[in-house]
Amino acid sequence: MESALTARDRVGVQDFVLLENFTSEATFIENLRKRFKENLIYTYIGSVLVSVNPYKDLEIYSKQHMERYRGVSFYEVSPHLYAIADNSYRSLRIERKDQCILISGESGAGKTEATKKILQYYAVTCPASDQVETVKDRLLQSNPVLEAFGNAKTLRNDNSSRFGKYMDVQFDYKGAPVGGHILNYLLEKSRVVHQNHGERNFHIFYQLLEGGEDDLLRRLGLEKNPQQYHYLVKGQCARVSSISDKNDWKVVRRALSVINFNDNEVEDLLSIVASVLHLGNVQFAADEQGNAQVTTENQIKYLARLLGVEGSVLREALIHKTIIAKGEELVSPLNLEQAAYARDALAKAIYGRTFSWLVNKINKSLAYKEAECPGWRSATVLGLLDIYGFEVFQHNSFEQFCINYCNEKLQQLFIELTLKSEQEEYESEGIAWEPVQYFNNKIICDLVEEKFKGIISILDEECLRPGDATDMTFLEKLEETVKNHPHFLTHKLADQKTRKSLGREEFRLLHYAGEVTYSVTGFLDKNNDLLFRNLKETMCNSENTIINHCFERTELTDKKRPETAATQFKNSLSKLMEILMSKEPSYIRCIKPNDAKQAGRFDEVLIRHQVKYLGLMENLRVRRAGFAYRRKYEIFLQRYKSLCSETWPTWEGRPHDGVAVLVKHLGYKQEEYKMGRTKIFIRFPKTLFATEDALEIRKQSLATKIQATWRGFYWRQKFLHMKHSAITIQSWWRGTQGRRKASKKKWAVETIRRFIKGFIYRNYPRCSENEYFLDYIRYSFLMNLKRNLPKNVLDKSWPTPPPSLYEVSQLLRQLCMQNMVWSYCKRISPEWKQQLDQKVVASEMFKGKKDNYPQSVPRLFINTRLGTEEINPKVLQVLGNETIKYAVPVVKYDRKGYKARVRQLLLAQNAIFIVEEAKIKQRIDYANLTGISVSSLSDSLFVLHVRFEDNKQKGDVVLQSDHVIETLTKTAMSADKINNVNISQGSIKFTIGQGKEGIIDFTSGSELLIAKAKNGHLAVVAPRLNSR
Ligand SMILES: Nc1ncnc2c1ncn2[C@@H]1O[C@H](COP(=O)(O)OP(=O)(O)O)[C@@H](O)[C@H]1O
Ligand SMILES: [Mg+2]
C-alpha cells in the first residue's frame, strides 16, 4: 500500500480502502475506470484483489514480473495476481497452513485465466527438481485437457468453463510443488445435446474434427465437417474465428501424453467422443403403433464398434425401456419423443461420466507419492477455486439455477470469512468490534438449500413422488411453500406490474447479485438425470475400458435411488465449503468490463452491476467500517519515523511507543486512530494522506540532506583515499631515497675505508689492500693530467705525480714534450725555421751575457733592414753579383777621434761591406774577421776585429747598430764566427792599425752616452735595464 500511496495521485488509488468517499459507488467505479484506462487492471480492497478483464495481452506476466513479486511484501509492489499468489505461498511456507485462493466473478471475467497465471507463477518461481518438473508439467498440462472437455464457447465467453474446478496443489516442506488434486463440480451436460444460439458444444468435438489425422477420423467413422453432426450445430456457430481448433487439438494431444495417457487410453477416449457424435446422428421413425424405430443403421454400426457393444442390443436399448416392477422386468417400447430423450440421456451420461473419469485419471497422474516422503501430512496444500461465475441468460434453466446457487454459497463464504477475519483481527488487537451493516445472503442460500422448505428439497420431492409430477407441479409446490419469501417471485405471486415480466412457467430469485428468472421446464428431468436401465446395462457390457469403468454393475442391482443432481451438487458444495473453510483464503474478484469481449471498453452499467453483486462495496464498507489503514507498528514506524525528531533516525524503544510518540507529534486526533496490540489502526484515509504528504515533503529535504551527506562522505572517502595514496607513495619514495642514501653512505664508508687502507699500504707492492687506492691515484692523476696537459712547449707546468707514478710521469712528460715539439716542428715554415735558427744562435751567444739581449728575444729578426732601393746603386753595381744577405744602417766611430759617422753595413756572401753613401768604405772578408766584441751592458756598440796582416785593412771597426743582437747574430752566422764573439765586462781593446790600440770603456749609467773620454778612451755609458 505504501507504493499505492505514492502513486495515488497519478492513477486513482491502488487500494479502494484509501478512497475518502468510500460509500460512493460512483467514486468506486470512477477509480476502477481511471485505472482500467491506463491498463491497470488490478486494484486492492485491503487484501482482496479486484481484477478487470482487459481482453488484451498486457505485458505484465513475464518472468521478470514474476521475479518482482517473489518474496516481496504484499504492499511494496503494485497490485497483481502474483502478489496474491506469492503472499499465499509464503503464508503456506512460513506458517505451514493450508491456503486457498478463491477466484470469483461472472462468466468471462477472467477466472480461468487468473488460475492459469497463478499456476504458471508457481511453476516458474517455486524450487524444483526433476521429479518436481514432471509434476509442474502435469499441473500445467492438465488444464488444456480439462478445458477441451469441460469448456465451450458461450455468449459470454469463448472459453467458458462449463464445470466447477477446485484444484489443490501440494507443496513439500521445501516449498516445491509435488502433487495435485482436482475436484470437479457439475458439468453442464445438457450442452452435449443442445446449445443455445451462438454457443457451441464442448471444444473437444470441434478440435477432433478439425485437427484429427485422416487415419484417426476414418477409424472413428468421422467426417471433417462439424455441420454433419446434429449435436454440433444447434447453436449455429460451429466455426468461430477467435478459436483455433486445429492448434488447440495439437496442444491437447501433447498434453494427454504429458499427463500419462497411453495410446489405448487415448483411442478409447476419442472413441467415446466420436460415439457421442454418432449418437447425435441416430434418427428414429415411428412405426404403425407409433413406436420408435432406428433409421440410421450406419450410426449403430459405428457405435457398436466404438463402444464395444452389440449393435442389436444397443439398437433395442435405444427404443425400449425396462422397468422393474415387483421384481419383474417389464420391457416397453418408446415413442419418438421418448427415444430421442433416451438417446440424449445416453449421450449426456456417457460424456458426463467420461469427464469424471478424465478428472480421476489426471488426479492419478498428479498424485503425490507420499511413500517417497513418509510421515503424516508432509505436504501443505494450496487450493485454487475456479468455478463458474454468476450467470444470467435470456432463458435460464436448471444449470443456471445450480451455478447461481453455487455463487450464493461462495458469497456466503466470502462474507463469513472476511467479516470473520476482520473481527478476529480486531479481537486479537484488542480493539472493540463495531458491527457493520452489510447484506448477508444467507437468506437466499437457505431459500435454496433448506431441508424440507428449500427449493432443492421441493424439487427432489417432486422428482421422487409417485404419480405424474411435472415441472409445473413443481412450480406450484414452490409457490405454495415459499410464497412469502422476499427473494422469491412467480407470475402468480407477483404484483400487477412485475407479473408482465414473468412467464407462467417461470420463477424468479432475487439473488445477491441480481434478479434471475428461471424457467422450470426440464428441471425435473435434469434433476432426475435419468438413464433408462437397459441403456445402463448395455454400457456395463461395453468393451471400451473407459465406459466399462464408468458404468458399474452395482448401479443395476442397487435398490436405492441415486441422489438427484441438485442434491448431489448441494452435497458436493457443502463439502467444498468445508474444504475452503479449513484453509486460509485469499480472494480474487474478477470483473468483466463489457459483454462484447472488447479491449478498452468500460461498460459502466455492466460494471456497476458486478460491483454490486460481487459485494465489493460491502467488502469495502466492512474493511472501512473500522479502519481504513492498519499496519504493524514496526512497518509504520519504519515508514514515517523521519517525520518526528524523536523517532528519527532510530527509535531505541518498543515500536509501539515509537508510534505513540510519532502520532502525537503528527497531531492525530483521538477519534482518528487506535493503537492495537501489534498494529496501529487509522480510521480515515485523509489522516494517512496528510501524513503521506508530510512524508513526501520531508523526503525532499531528506533526499537533499542525504545527497549532501553522501557527497560529503563520498568526497571525503575520495580525499582520504588520495591522501592515503599520497602517503604511501611518499613513504615509498622516502624509503627508496633513504635506502639509496644509506647504500651510498655505506659505499662511501667502504670506499673511504678502502682509500685509507690503500693510503696506508700505498708504498707496498700492489696487493689487495692497496690496489684500489693505487688504481684510483693512477686514475685521478691521469685524469688530472689529461685536463692539465701543457698547452705548448714553453708551458712548463706538469701536475705533480704520486710517488708510485713518478717514473711514468717523467716518461709521459717526455713523451708529451716530444709530441708537442714534434707537432710544433711539423708546423713551422722554412722562414720561421731560419728565424728560429738565428734566435737559437743569438741565444747561445748572448743569453745571460748581454743586458739588452732579453729585449731582443720577442722581436723578430728581419731579413734585412734596408731594401735594395735604400742602397746606393753604385754600391750595388760595384758589388756586382755579390748577393746581399743582410743590410742595416749603423754608426761608425772613427778609430782616432771616435767621431760618429752614419754608414750601412752589408753582409754579402763572403764579406762584410761598410758603405758610406755610394762608396764602399771598407770590405772585410769573413776569413779576415777574427772576432767580434761586445759589452755585457745594454749598449749597442760592437767591434769587428780584423786580421791585421791585411794591409788593405785599416784596423778593427767600432760600430753601433740599433739592432745590435740581430746584426751581430747575422754577422756571426754569415761569417761562421759564432764562437768568436766575446762579451766583455768593463772595456774592449781593439787595434787601430800598425800596432796601435784603442780602448772602449763601458760603464752603466742612467742614460746612454758615447763620447771620447779624457784618457783617450771611448767612454760608453749604457743605461741600466730593469731586467738586470
Ligand atoms: N488477464 C487477462 N489478460 C488478458 N486477457 C484476459 C485476461 N483474463 C481474461 N482474459 C480474456 O478473457 C477471456 C475469458 O476469460 P476466462 O478466464 O475464461 O473467464 P472466466 O473463466 O471467468 O469465465 C479469456 O479467454 C481471455 O481472452
Ligand atoms: Mg472459466
PDB file of C-alpha atoms in Angstrom, residues 812-989:
ATOM      1  CA  LEU A 812     104.841  10.850 -20.085  1.00  0.00           C
ATOM      2  CA  ARG A 813     106.208  14.327 -19.735  1.00  0.00           C
ATOM      3  CA  GLN A 814     108.974  13.491 -22.096  1.00  0.00           C
ATOM      4  CA  LEU A 815     106.604  11.940 -24.495  1.00  0.00           C
ATOM      5  CA  CYS A 816     104.298  14.876 -24.243  1.00  0.00           C
ATOM      6  CA  MET A 817     107.088  17.294 -24.831  1.00  0.00           C
ATOM      7  CA  GLN A 818     108.379  15.290 -27.749  1.00  0.00           C
ATOM      8  CA  ASN A 819     104.972  15.170 -29.145  1.00  0.00           C
ATOM      9  CA  MET A 820     104.491  18.898 -28.756  1.00  0.00           C
ATOM     10  CA  VAL A 821     107.887  19.588 -30.219  1.00  0.00           C
ATOM     11  CA  TRP A 822     107.285  17.203 -33.000  1.00  0.00           C
ATOM     12  CA  SER A 823     103.952  18.678 -33.864  1.00  0.00           C
ATOM     13  CA  TYR A 824     105.378  22.148 -33.414  1.00  0.00           C
ATOM     14  CA  CYS A 825     108.179  21.362 -35.720  1.00  0.00           C
ATOM     15  CA  LYS A 826     105.872  19.921 -38.252  1.00  0.00           C
ATOM     16  CA  ARG A 827     104.016  23.137 -38.320  1.00  0.00           C
ATOM     17  CA  ILE A 828     106.923  25.605 -38.691  1.00  0.00           C
ATOM     18  CA  SER A 829     107.753  27.196 -42.119  1.00  0.00           C
ATOM     19  CA  PRO A 830     111.325  27.463 -43.582  1.00  0.00           C
ATOM     20  CA  GLU A 831     111.273  31.199 -42.886  1.00  0.00           C
ATOM     21  CA  TRP A 832     110.390  30.613 -39.329  1.00  0.00           C
ATOM     22  CA  LYS A 833     112.942  27.889 -39.045  1.00  0.00           C
ATOM     23  CA  GLN A 834     115.547  30.295 -40.246  1.00  0.00           C
ATOM     24  CA  GLN A 835     114.317  32.856 -37.768  1.00  0.00           C
ATOM     25  CA  LEU A 836     114.485  30.297 -35.009  1.00  0.00           C
ATOM     26  CA  ASP A 837     117.922  29.107 -36.055  1.00  0.00           C
ATOM     27  CA  GLN A 838     119.074  32.664 -35.800  1.00  0.00           C
ATOM     28  CA  LYS A 839     117.339  33.091 -32.475  1.00  0.00           C
ATOM     29  CA  VAL A 840     118.985  29.963 -31.164  1.00  0.00           C
ATOM     30  CA  VAL A 841     122.356  31.246 -32.217  1.00  0.00           C
ATOM     31  CA  ALA A 842     121.576  34.606 -30.654  1.00  0.00           C
ATOM     32  CA  SER A 843     120.583  32.851 -27.503  1.00  0.00           C
ATOM     33  CA  GLU A 844     123.730  30.792 -27.410  1.00  0.00           C
ATOM     34  CA  MET A 845     125.791  33.898 -27.884  1.00  0.00           C
ATOM     35  CA  PHE A 846     124.066  36.397 -25.709  1.00  0.00           C
ATOM     36  CA  LYS A 847     121.724  34.748 -23.288  1.00  0.00           C
ATOM     37  CA  GLY A 848     122.763  35.722 -19.803  1.00  0.00           C
ATOM     38  CA  LYS A 849     125.682  37.609 -21.138  1.00  0.00           C
ATOM     39  CA  LYS A 850     124.409  40.840 -22.569  1.00  0.00           C
ATOM     40  CA  ASP A 851     121.986  43.088 -20.816  1.00  0.00           C
ATOM     41  CA  ASN A 852     119.838  44.069 -23.717  1.00  0.00           C
ATOM     42  CA  TYR A 853     119.551  40.541 -25.077  1.00  0.00           C
ATOM     43  CA  PRO A 854     116.220  39.862 -23.376  1.00  0.00           C
ATOM     44  CA  GLN A 855     114.631  42.815 -25.120  1.00  0.00           C
ATOM     45  CA  SER A 856     115.666  41.353 -28.413  1.00  0.00           C
ATOM     46  CA  VAL A 857     114.084  37.976 -27.805  1.00  0.00           C
ATOM     47  CA  PRO A 858     110.493  38.901 -28.613  1.00  0.00           C
ATOM     48  CA  ARG A 859     111.463  40.985 -31.573  1.00  0.00           C
ATOM     49  CA  LEU A 860     111.702  39.074 -34.747  1.00  0.00           C
ATOM     50  CA  PHE A 861     114.879  39.135 -36.714  1.00  0.00           C
ATOM     51  CA  ILE A 862     114.218  40.755 -40.017  1.00  0.00           C
ATOM     52  CA  ASN A 863     115.743  39.531 -43.288  1.00  0.00           C
ATOM     53  CA  THR A 864     117.183  42.918 -43.972  1.00  0.00           C
ATOM     54  CA  ARG A 865     116.775  46.351 -42.504  1.00  0.00           C
ATOM     55  CA  LEU A 866     117.467  48.073 -45.784  1.00  0.00           C
ATOM     56  CA  GLY A 867     115.831  47.254 -49.061  1.00  0.00           C
ATOM     57  CA  THR A 868     117.901  47.337 -52.294  1.00  0.00           C
ATOM     58  CA  GLU A 869     116.287  50.662 -53.131  1.00  0.00           C
ATOM     59  CA  GLU A 870     117.810  52.118 -49.953  1.00  0.00           C
ATOM     60  CA  ILE A 871     121.336  51.076 -51.008  1.00  0.00           C
ATOM     61  CA  ASN A 872     123.076  53.232 -53.426  1.00  0.00           C
ATOM     62  CA  PRO A 873     123.005  51.720 -56.935  1.00  0.00           C
ATOM     63  CA  LYS A 874     126.603  52.407 -57.384  1.00  0.00           C
ATOM     64  CA  VAL A 875     127.431  50.270 -54.452  1.00  0.00           C
ATOM     65  CA  LEU A 876     125.230  47.567 -55.874  1.00  0.00           C
ATOM     66  CA  GLN A 877     126.939  47.915 -59.172  1.00  0.00           C
ATOM     67  CA  VAL A 878     130.367  47.585 -57.550  1.00  0.00           C
ATOM     68  CA  LEU A 879     129.252  44.558 -55.611  1.00  0.00           C
ATOM     69  CA  GLY A 880     128.207  43.024 -58.894  1.00  0.00           C
ATOM     70  CA  ASN A 881     126.969  39.540 -58.408  1.00  0.00           C
ATOM     71  CA  GLU A 882     127.588  39.509 -54.697  1.00  0.00           C
ATOM     72  CA  THR A 883     124.178  38.896 -53.106  1.00  0.00           C
ATOM     73  CA  ILE A 884     123.410  40.996 -50.112  1.00  0.00           C
ATOM     74  CA  LYS A 885     122.100  38.753 -47.364  1.00  0.00           C
ATOM     75  CA  TYR A 886     121.548  41.476 -44.809  1.00  0.00           C
ATOM     76  CA  ALA A 887     121.793  45.277 -44.717  1.00  0.00           C
ATOM     77  CA  VAL A 888     121.466  47.526 -41.708  1.00  0.00           C
ATOM     78  CA  PRO A 889     122.122  51.179 -41.002  1.00  0.00           C
ATOM     79  CA  VAL A 890     124.988  51.541 -38.442  1.00  0.00           C
ATOM     80  CA  VAL A 891     127.033  54.278 -36.802  1.00  0.00           C
ATOM     81  CA  LYS A 892     130.749  54.035 -37.176  1.00  0.00           C
ATOM     82  CA  TYR A 893     133.085  55.596 -34.679  1.00  0.00           C
ATOM     83  CA  ASP A 894     136.321  56.811 -36.010  1.00  0.00           C
ATOM     84  CA  ARG A 895     139.303  54.953 -34.739  1.00  0.00           C
ATOM     85  CA  LYS A 896     141.020  58.099 -33.657  1.00  0.00           C
ATOM     86  CA  GLY A 897     138.653  60.789 -32.748  1.00  0.00           C
ATOM     87  CA  TYR A 898     135.685  58.475 -32.202  1.00  0.00           C
ATOM     88  CA  LYS A 899     133.579  60.607 -34.380  1.00  0.00           C
ATOM     89  CA  ALA A 900     130.248  59.045 -35.198  1.00  0.00           C
ATOM     90  CA  ARG A 901     129.525  58.509 -38.934  1.00  0.00           C
ATOM     91  CA  VAL A 902     126.448  57.122 -40.465  1.00  0.00           C
ATOM     92  CA  ARG A 903     127.161  54.048 -42.523  1.00  0.00           C
ATOM     93  CA  GLN A 904     125.445  50.989 -43.933  1.00  0.00           C
ATOM     94  CA  LEU A 905     126.617  47.534 -43.062  1.00  0.00           C
ATOM     95  CA  LEU A 906     126.039  44.929 -45.755  1.00  0.00           C
ATOM     96  CA  LEU A 907     126.566  41.221 -45.305  1.00  0.00           C
ATOM     97  CA  ALA A 908     127.370  39.560 -48.574  1.00  0.00           C
ATOM     98  CA  GLN A 909     128.280  36.016 -49.494  1.00  0.00           C
ATOM     99  CA  ASN A 910     131.867  36.233 -48.412  1.00  0.00           C
ATOM    100  CA  ALA A 911     132.462  39.601 -46.887  1.00  0.00           C
ATOM    101  CA  ILE A 912     131.158  42.461 -44.833  1.00  0.00           C
ATOM    102  CA  PHE A 913     130.877  45.769 -46.531  1.00  0.00           C
ATOM    103  CA  ILE A 914     130.838  49.141 -44.708  1.00  0.00           C
ATOM    104  CA  VAL A 915     129.258  51.609 -47.074  1.00  0.00           C
ATOM    105  CA  GLU A 916     129.047  55.376 -46.982  1.00  0.00           C
ATOM    106  CA  GLU A 917     126.573  56.588 -49.497  1.00  0.00           C
ATOM    107  CA  ALA A 918     127.890  55.494 -52.867  1.00  0.00           C
ATOM    108  CA  LYS A 919     131.232  54.469 -51.606  1.00  0.00           C
ATOM    109  CA  ILE A 920     132.317  51.201 -50.128  1.00  0.00           C
ATOM    110  CA  LYS A 921     134.468  52.368 -47.286  1.00  0.00           C
ATOM    111  CA  GLN A 922     135.710  49.030 -46.166  1.00  0.00           C
ATOM    112  CA  ARG A 923     135.487  45.374 -47.191  1.00  0.00           C
ATOM    113  CA  ILE A 924     136.123  42.758 -44.533  1.00  0.00           C
ATOM    114  CA  ASP A 925     136.315  39.225 -45.862  1.00  0.00           C
ATOM    115  CA  TYR A 926     134.866  36.746 -43.496  1.00  0.00           C
ATOM    116  CA  ALA A 927     138.117  34.947 -43.462  1.00  0.00           C
ATOM    117  CA  ASN A 928     139.756  38.015 -42.094  1.00  0.00           C
ATOM    118  CA  LEU A 929     137.247  38.578 -39.369  1.00  0.00           C
ATOM    119  CA  THR A 930     138.938  37.318 -36.303  1.00  0.00           C
ATOM    120  CA  GLY A 931     136.274  38.076 -33.760  1.00  0.00           C
ATOM    121  CA  ILE A 932     133.546  40.271 -32.595  1.00  0.00           C
ATOM    122  CA  SER A 933     133.492  42.045 -29.306  1.00  0.00           C
ATOM    123  CA  VAL A 934     130.627  43.462 -27.495  1.00  0.00           C
ATOM    124  CA  SER A 935     129.981  44.678 -23.967  1.00  0.00           C
ATOM    125  CA  SER A 936     127.798  42.877 -21.470  1.00  0.00           C
ATOM    126  CA  LEU A 937     125.837  46.060 -20.880  1.00  0.00           C
ATOM    127  CA  SER A 938     122.819  47.386 -22.612  1.00  0.00           C
ATOM    128  CA  ASP A 939     124.645  49.453 -25.155  1.00  0.00           C
ATOM    129  CA  SER A 940     124.660  48.602 -28.799  1.00  0.00           C
ATOM    130  CA  LEU A 941     128.288  49.126 -29.698  1.00  0.00           C
ATOM    131  CA  PHE A 942     130.378  46.329 -31.098  1.00  0.00           C
ATOM    132  CA  VAL A 943     133.807  45.857 -32.517  1.00  0.00           C
ATOM    133  CA  LEU A 944     134.647  43.788 -35.559  1.00  0.00           C
ATOM    134  CA  HIS A 945     138.188  42.525 -35.152  1.00  0.00           C
ATOM    135  CA  VAL A 946     140.006  42.267 -38.404  1.00  0.00           C
ATOM    136  CA  ARG A 947     143.190  40.392 -39.285  1.00  0.00           C
ATOM    137  CA  PHE A 948     145.903  42.863 -39.114  1.00  0.00           C
ATOM    138  CA  GLU A 949     148.290  41.408 -41.747  1.00  0.00           C
ATOM    139  CA  ASP A 950     145.923  42.561 -44.374  1.00  0.00           C
ATOM    140  CA  ASN A 951     147.215  45.851 -45.441  1.00  0.00           C
ATOM    141  CA  LYS A 952     144.174  46.871 -47.011  1.00  0.00           C
ATOM    142  CA  GLN A 953     142.623  46.838 -43.640  1.00  0.00           C
ATOM    143  CA  LYS A 954     142.532  49.902 -41.598  1.00  0.00           C
ATOM    144  CA  GLY A 955     142.157  48.113 -38.326  1.00  0.00           C
ATOM    145  CA  ASP A 956     139.223  46.931 -36.227  1.00  0.00           C
ATOM    146  CA  VAL A 957     135.904  48.627 -36.769  1.00  0.00           C
ATOM    147  CA  VAL A 958     133.817  50.158 -33.978  1.00  0.00           C
ATOM    148  CA  LEU A 959     130.197  50.165 -34.933  1.00  0.00           C
ATOM    149  CA  GLN A 960     126.880  50.781 -33.309  1.00  0.00           C
ATOM    150  CA  SER A 961     123.619  49.190 -34.511  1.00  0.00           C
ATOM    151  CA  ASP A 962     120.149  49.816 -33.126  1.00  0.00           C
ATOM    152  CA  HIS A 963     119.516  46.105 -33.672  1.00  0.00           C
ATOM    153  CA  VAL A 964     122.773  45.023 -32.211  1.00  0.00           C
ATOM    154  CA  ILE A 965     121.755  41.446 -31.322  1.00  0.00           C
ATOM    155  CA  GLU A 966     120.208  40.839 -34.718  1.00  0.00           C
ATOM    156  CA  THR A 967     123.126  42.448 -36.553  1.00  0.00           C
ATOM    157  CA  LEU A 968     125.720  40.504 -34.614  1.00  0.00           C
ATOM    158  CA  THR A 969     123.842  37.203 -34.908  1.00  0.00           C
ATOM    159  CA  LYS A 970     123.511  37.502 -38.644  1.00  0.00           C
ATOM    160  CA  THR A 971     127.141  38.645 -38.960  1.00  0.00           C
ATOM    161  CA  ALA A 972     128.473  35.817 -36.841  1.00  0.00           C
ATOM    162  CA  MET A 973     126.374  33.291 -38.718  1.00  0.00           C
ATOM    163  CA  SER A 974     127.335  34.640 -42.142  1.00  0.00           C
ATOM    164  CA  ALA A 975     130.978  34.700 -41.217  1.00  0.00           C
ATOM    165  CA  ASP A 976     130.743  31.435 -39.332  1.00  0.00           C
ATOM    166  CA  LYS A 977     132.228  33.146 -36.318  1.00  0.00           C
ATOM    167  CA  ILE A 978     129.756  32.145 -33.717  1.00  0.00           C
ATOM    168  CA  ASN A 979     132.378  31.023 -31.379  1.00  0.00           C
ATOM    169  CA  ASN A 980     134.414  34.134 -31.880  1.00  0.00           C
ATOM    170  CA  VAL A 981     132.087  36.563 -30.210  1.00  0.00           C
ATOM    171  CA  ASN A 982     133.436  37.952 -26.992  1.00  0.00           C
ATOM    172  CA  ILE A 983     131.322  39.573 -24.433  1.00  0.00           C
ATOM    173  CA  SER A 984     133.397  41.779 -22.337  1.00  0.00           C
ATOM    174  CA  GLN A 985     132.931  43.275 -18.962  1.00  0.00           C
ATOM    175  CA  GLY A 986     134.331  46.744 -18.429  1.00  0.00           C
ATOM    176  CA  SER A 987     136.264  47.527 -21.607  1.00  0.00           C
ATOM    177  CA  ILE A 988     137.194  46.275 -25.005  1.00  0.00           C
ATOM    178  CA  LYS A 989     140.508  46.659 -26.615  1.00  0.00           C
TER     179      LYS A 989
END
